[in-house]
Short mmCIF file of C-alpha atoms and ligand atoms in Angstrom, two decimals:
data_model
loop_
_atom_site.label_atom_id
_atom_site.label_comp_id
_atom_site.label_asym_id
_atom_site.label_seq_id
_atom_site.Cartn_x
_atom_site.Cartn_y
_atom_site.Cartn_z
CA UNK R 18 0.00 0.00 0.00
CA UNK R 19 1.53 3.31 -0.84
CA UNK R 20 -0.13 5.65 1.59
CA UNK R 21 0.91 9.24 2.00
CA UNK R 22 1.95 10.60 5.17
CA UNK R 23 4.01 7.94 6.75
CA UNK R 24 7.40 7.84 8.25
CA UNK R 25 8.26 5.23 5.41
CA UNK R 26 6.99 7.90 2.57
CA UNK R 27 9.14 10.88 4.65
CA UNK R 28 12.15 8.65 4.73
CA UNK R 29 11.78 7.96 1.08
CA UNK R 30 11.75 11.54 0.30
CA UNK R 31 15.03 12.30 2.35
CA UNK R 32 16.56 9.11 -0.05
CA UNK R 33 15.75 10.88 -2.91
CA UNK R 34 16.76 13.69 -2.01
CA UNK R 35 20.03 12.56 -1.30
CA UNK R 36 20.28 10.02 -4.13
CA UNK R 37 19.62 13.07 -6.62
CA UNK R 38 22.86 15.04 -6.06
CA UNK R 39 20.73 18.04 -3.57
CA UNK R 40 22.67 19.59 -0.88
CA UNK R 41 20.51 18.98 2.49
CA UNK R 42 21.21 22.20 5.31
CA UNK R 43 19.61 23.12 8.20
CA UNK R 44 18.57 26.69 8.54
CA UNK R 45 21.92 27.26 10.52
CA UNK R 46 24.27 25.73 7.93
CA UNK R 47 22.23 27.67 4.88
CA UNK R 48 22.66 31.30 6.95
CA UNK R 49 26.75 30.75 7.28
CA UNK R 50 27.50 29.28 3.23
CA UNK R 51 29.69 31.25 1.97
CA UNK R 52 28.94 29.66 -1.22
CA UNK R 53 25.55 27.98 -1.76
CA UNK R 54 25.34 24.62 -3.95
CA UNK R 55 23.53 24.80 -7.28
CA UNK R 56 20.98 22.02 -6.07
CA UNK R 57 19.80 21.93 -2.17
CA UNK R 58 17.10 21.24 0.30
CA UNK R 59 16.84 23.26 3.18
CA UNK R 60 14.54 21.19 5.73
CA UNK R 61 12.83 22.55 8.67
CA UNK R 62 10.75 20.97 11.12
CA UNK R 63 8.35 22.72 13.45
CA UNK R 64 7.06 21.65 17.08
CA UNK R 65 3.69 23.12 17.61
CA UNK R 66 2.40 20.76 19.99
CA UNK R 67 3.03 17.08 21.95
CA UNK R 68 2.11 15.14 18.98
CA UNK R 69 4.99 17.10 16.90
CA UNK R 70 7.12 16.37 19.94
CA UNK R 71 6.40 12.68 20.07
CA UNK R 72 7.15 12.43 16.40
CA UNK R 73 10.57 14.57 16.24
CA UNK R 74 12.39 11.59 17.95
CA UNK R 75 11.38 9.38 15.16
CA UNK R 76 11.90 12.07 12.34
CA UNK R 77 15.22 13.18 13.87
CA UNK R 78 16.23 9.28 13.75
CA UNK R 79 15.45 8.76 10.14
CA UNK R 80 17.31 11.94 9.34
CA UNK R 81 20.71 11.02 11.59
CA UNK R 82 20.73 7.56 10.08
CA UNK R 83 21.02 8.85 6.29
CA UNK R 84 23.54 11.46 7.75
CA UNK R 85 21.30 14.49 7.67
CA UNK R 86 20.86 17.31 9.63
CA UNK R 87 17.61 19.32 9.92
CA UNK R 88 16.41 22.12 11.79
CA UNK R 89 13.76 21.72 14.64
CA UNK R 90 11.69 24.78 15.95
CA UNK R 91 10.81 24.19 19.46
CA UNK R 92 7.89 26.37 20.80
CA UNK R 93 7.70 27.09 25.31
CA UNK R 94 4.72 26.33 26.15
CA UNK R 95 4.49 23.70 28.35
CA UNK R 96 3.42 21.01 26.00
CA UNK R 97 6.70 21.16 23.47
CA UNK R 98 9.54 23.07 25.90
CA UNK R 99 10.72 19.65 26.97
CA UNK R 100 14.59 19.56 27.66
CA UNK R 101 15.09 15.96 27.61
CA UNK R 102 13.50 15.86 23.82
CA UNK R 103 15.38 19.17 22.70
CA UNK R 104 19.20 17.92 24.14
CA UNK R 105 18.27 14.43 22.28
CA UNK R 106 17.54 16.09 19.08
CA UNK R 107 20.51 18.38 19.65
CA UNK R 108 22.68 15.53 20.55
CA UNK R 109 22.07 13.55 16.85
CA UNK R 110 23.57 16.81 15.46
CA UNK R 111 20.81 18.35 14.66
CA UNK R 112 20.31 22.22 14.91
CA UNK R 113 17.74 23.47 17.65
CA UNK R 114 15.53 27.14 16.93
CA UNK R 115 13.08 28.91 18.76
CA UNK R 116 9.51 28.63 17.08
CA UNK R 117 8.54 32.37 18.60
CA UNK R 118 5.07 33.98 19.08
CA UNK R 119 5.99 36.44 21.52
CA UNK R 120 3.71 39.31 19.80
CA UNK R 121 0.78 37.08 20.28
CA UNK R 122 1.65 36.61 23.82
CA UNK R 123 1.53 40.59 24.37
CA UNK R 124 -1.37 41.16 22.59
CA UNK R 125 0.60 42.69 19.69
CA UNK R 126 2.34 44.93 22.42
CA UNK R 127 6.49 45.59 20.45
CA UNK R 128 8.18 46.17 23.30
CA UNK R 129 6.95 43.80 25.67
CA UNK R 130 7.12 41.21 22.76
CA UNK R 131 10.79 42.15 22.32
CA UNK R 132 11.74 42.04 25.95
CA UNK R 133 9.83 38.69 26.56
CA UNK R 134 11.59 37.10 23.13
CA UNK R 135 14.84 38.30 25.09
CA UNK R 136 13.63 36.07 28.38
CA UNK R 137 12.07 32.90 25.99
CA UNK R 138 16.12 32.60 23.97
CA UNK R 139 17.90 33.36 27.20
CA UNK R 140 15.83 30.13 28.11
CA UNK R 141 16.58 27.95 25.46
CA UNK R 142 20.39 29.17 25.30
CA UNK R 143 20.55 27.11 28.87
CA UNK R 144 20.12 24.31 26.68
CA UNK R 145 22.00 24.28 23.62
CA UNK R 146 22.97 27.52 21.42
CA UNK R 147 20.30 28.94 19.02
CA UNK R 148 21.42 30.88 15.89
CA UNK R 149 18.14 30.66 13.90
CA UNK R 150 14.55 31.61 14.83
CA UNK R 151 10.77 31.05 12.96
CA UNK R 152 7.54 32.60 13.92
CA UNK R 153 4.90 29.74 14.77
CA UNK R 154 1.93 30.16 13.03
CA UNK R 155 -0.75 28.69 15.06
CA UNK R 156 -3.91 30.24 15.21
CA UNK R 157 -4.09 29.18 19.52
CA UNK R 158 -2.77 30.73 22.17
CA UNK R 159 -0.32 28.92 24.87
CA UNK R 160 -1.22 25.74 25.92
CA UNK R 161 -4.38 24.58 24.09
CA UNK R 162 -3.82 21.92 21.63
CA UNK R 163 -5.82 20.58 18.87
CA UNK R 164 -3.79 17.31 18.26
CA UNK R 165 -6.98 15.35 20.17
CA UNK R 166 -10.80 14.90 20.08
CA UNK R 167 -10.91 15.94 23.57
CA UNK R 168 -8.41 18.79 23.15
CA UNK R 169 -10.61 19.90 19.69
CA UNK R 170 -13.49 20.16 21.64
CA UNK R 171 -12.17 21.94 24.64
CA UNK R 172 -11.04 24.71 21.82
CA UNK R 173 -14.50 25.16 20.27
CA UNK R 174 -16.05 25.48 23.84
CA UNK R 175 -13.44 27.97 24.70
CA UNK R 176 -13.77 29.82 21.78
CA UNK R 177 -17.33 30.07 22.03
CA UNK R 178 -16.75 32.12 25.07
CA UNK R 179 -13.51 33.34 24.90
CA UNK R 180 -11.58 35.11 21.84
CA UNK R 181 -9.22 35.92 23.64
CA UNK R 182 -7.72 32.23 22.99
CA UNK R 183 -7.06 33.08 19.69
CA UNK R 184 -3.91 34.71 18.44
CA UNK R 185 -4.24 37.11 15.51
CA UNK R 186 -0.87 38.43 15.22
CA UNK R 187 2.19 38.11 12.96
CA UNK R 188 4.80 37.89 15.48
CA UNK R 189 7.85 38.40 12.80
CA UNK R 190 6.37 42.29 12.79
CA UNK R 191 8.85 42.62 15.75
CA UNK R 192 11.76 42.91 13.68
CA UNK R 193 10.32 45.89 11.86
CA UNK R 194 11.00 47.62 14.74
CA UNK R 195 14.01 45.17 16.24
CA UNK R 196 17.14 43.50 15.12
CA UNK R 197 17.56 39.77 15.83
CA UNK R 198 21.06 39.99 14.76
CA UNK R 199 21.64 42.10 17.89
CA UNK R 200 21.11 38.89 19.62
CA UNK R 201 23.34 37.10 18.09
CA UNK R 202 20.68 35.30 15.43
CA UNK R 203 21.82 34.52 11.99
CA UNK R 204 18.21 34.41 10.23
CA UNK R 205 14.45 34.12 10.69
CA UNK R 206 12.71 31.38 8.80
CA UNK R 207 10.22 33.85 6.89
CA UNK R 208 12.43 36.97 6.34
CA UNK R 209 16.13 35.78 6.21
CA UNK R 210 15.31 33.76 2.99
CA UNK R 211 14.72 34.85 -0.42
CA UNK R 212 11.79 32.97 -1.41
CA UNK R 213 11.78 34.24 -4.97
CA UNK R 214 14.73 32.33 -6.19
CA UNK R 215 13.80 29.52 -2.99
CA UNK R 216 10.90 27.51 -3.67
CA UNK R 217 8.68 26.84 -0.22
CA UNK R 218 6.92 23.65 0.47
CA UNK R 219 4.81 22.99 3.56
CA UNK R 220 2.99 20.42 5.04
CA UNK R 221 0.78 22.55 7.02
CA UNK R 222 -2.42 21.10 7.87
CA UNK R 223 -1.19 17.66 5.98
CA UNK R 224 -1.75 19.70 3.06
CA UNK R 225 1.11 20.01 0.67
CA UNK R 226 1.57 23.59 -0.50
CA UNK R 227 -2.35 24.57 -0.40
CA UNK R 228 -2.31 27.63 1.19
CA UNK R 229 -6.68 27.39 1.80
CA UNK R 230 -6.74 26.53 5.14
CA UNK R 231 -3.46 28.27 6.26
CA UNK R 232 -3.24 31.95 8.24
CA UNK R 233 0.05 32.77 8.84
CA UNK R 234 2.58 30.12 7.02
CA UNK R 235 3.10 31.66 4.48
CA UNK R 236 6.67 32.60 2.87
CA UNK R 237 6.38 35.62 0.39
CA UNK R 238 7.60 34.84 -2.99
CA UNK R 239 7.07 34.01 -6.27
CA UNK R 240 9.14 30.83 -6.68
CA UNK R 241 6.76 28.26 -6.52
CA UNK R 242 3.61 30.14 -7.79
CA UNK R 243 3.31 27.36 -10.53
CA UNK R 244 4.18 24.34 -9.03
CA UNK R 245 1.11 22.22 -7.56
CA UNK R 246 1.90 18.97 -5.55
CA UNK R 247 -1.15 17.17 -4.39
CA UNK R 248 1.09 14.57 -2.62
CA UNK R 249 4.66 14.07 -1.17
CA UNK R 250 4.97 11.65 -4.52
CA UNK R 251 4.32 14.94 -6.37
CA UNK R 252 7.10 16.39 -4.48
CA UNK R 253 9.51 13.11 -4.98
CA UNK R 254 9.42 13.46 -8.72
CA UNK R 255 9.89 17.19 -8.84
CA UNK R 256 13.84 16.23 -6.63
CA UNK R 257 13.80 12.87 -9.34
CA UNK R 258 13.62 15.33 -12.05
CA UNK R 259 15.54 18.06 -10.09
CA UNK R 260 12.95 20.79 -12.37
CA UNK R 261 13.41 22.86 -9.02
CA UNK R 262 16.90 23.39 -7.55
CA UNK R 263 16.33 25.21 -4.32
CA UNK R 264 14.20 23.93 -1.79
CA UNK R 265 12.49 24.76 1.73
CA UNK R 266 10.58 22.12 3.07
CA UNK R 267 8.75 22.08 6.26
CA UNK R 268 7.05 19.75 7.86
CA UNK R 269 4.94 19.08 11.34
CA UNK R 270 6.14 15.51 12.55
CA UNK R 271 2.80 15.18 13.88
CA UNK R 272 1.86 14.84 10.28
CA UNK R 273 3.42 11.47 9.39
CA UNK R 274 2.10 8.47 10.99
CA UNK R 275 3.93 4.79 11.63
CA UNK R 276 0.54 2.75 12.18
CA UNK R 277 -2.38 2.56 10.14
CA UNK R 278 -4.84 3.47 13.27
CA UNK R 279 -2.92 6.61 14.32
CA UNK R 280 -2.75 7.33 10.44
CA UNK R 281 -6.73 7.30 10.17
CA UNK R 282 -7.77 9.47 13.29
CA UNK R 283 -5.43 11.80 12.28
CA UNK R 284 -6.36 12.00 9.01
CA UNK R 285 -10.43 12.54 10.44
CA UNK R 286 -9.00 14.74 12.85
CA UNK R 287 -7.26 17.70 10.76
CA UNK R 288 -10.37 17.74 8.14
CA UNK R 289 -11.77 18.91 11.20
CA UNK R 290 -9.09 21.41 11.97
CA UNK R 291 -9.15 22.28 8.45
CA UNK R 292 -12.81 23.33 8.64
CA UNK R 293 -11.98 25.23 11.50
CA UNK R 294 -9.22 26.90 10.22
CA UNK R 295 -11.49 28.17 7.11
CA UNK R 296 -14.13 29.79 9.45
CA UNK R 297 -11.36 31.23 11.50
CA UNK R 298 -9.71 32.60 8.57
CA UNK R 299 -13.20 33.68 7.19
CA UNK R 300 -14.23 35.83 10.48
CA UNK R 301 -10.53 36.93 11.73
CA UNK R 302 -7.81 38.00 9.46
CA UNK R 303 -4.17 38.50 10.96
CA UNK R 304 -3.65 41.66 12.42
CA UNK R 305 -0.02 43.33 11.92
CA UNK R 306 1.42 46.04 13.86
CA UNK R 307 0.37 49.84 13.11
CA UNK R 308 2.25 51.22 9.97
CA UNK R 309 2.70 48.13 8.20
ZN1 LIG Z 424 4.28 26.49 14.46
#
């Protein structure tokens, strides 16, 4: 059976990738080339919640056995902030970034986001060093999760109360007003990358690169305007064929499954989400900070 979404289809896509001649860097490694290969794949992964976490073991294993090294965005909530996870992934050889929302924390305050972005990498620096940063793009605040039944229903009653839940804001707007090199960062995710000579490939929602049900992963560019993949097969034969040389793919570990069970619910479970998402993006559009 040749079912999308597995760990067997992700590790497939890492052998091609290798077996066609790409390059593979982590965000870190891309920021310091002094010279960039004519063929690569950068490959990020980002941990939005415990699901993600569970999974980045198992992703970060496939990876170190073929010899490659990824980045992994680590949010701090409660849920994902788990030191024993981050050092392991760390320890494979991995690189380790902070997946930051501080301008959603703040209610889209600059300066407190700033100053609590300053407290959140002082925090992770305890653990291992961190030279590369994304904005999360998760339409919840905190702690709440969607990566259960129970936790999916807990949102909609919340947000049938309380908006407040929700966060609306773009929190890479900091740096209009910031530097993150002044902290010794090498390059955000969205803004460090030139995505019109990059092509961008998510699996955001399990979705590959449809940007429907998505609010704020989006890089801006013009690379991949044309290119439609329905399926990680899709994206397979576009390395095979290498018709695109320069690559960003992120994924969600959550997202890829080792058991045909866990594979279904979670399948059942983001249509749901997806839904969601779409009235969400329907009745709130992302706010950005005054004069942009
Ligand atoms: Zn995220």
């Amino acid at each position: 059976m040749n079912l999308d979404f597995t760990l067997t289809k992700y590790k497939e896509l890492c052998e091609t990738i290798l077996d066609s001649g790409y390059s593979i860097y982590s965000l870190k490694a891309y920021f310091s080339l002094q010279n960039e290969t004519e063929k690569f794949v950068i490959i990020r992964h980002d941990i939005d919640d415990e699901i993600d976490l569970i999974n980045s073991l198992k992703i970060a294993e496939i990876e170190s056995d073929l010899g490659i090294k990824a980045t992994y965005y680590f949010r701090t909530t409660n849920r994902v902030f788990k030191k024993d996870v981050i050092k392991k992934i760390a320890e494979m050889g991995h690189e380790i970034g902070y997946h930051y929302e501080t301008l959603g924390k703040t209610d889209g305050d600059i300066d407190l986001a700033f100053k609590l972005f300053i407290d959140e990498l002082e925090n992770f620096r305890t653990l291992c060093p961190i030279k590369t940063i994304a904005q999360h793009g998760g339409p919840l605040k905190g702690d709440q999760s969607a990566a259960s039944f129970s936790g999916l229903f807990n949102i909609i009653i919340n947000l049938m109360f309380k908006t407040k839940n929700l966060d609306s804001w773009l929190s890479k707007d900091i740096w209009k007003q910031y530097n993150f090199a002044d902290l010794g960062i090498l390059g955000e995710a969205y803004l460090s990358i030139d995505y019109n000579k990059i092509a961008y490939f998510t699996d955001t929602n399990r979705i590959w690169n449809d940007p429907k049900y998505r609010m704020k992963d989006f890089a801006e560019g013009k690379s991949n305007i044309n290119i439609v993949i329905n399926c990680t097969d899709d994206l397979i034969k576009i390395i095979k064929n290498k018709s695109v040389n320069k690559i960003v793919i992120t994924t969600h570990p959550s997202n890829w499954k080792s058991n045909l069970a866990q594979w279904v619910s979670w399948l059942v479970l983001q249509k749901i989400r997806n839904y969601g998402k779409k009235i969400l993006i329907m009745s709130n559009k992302s706010k950005s900070v005054k004069g942009s």
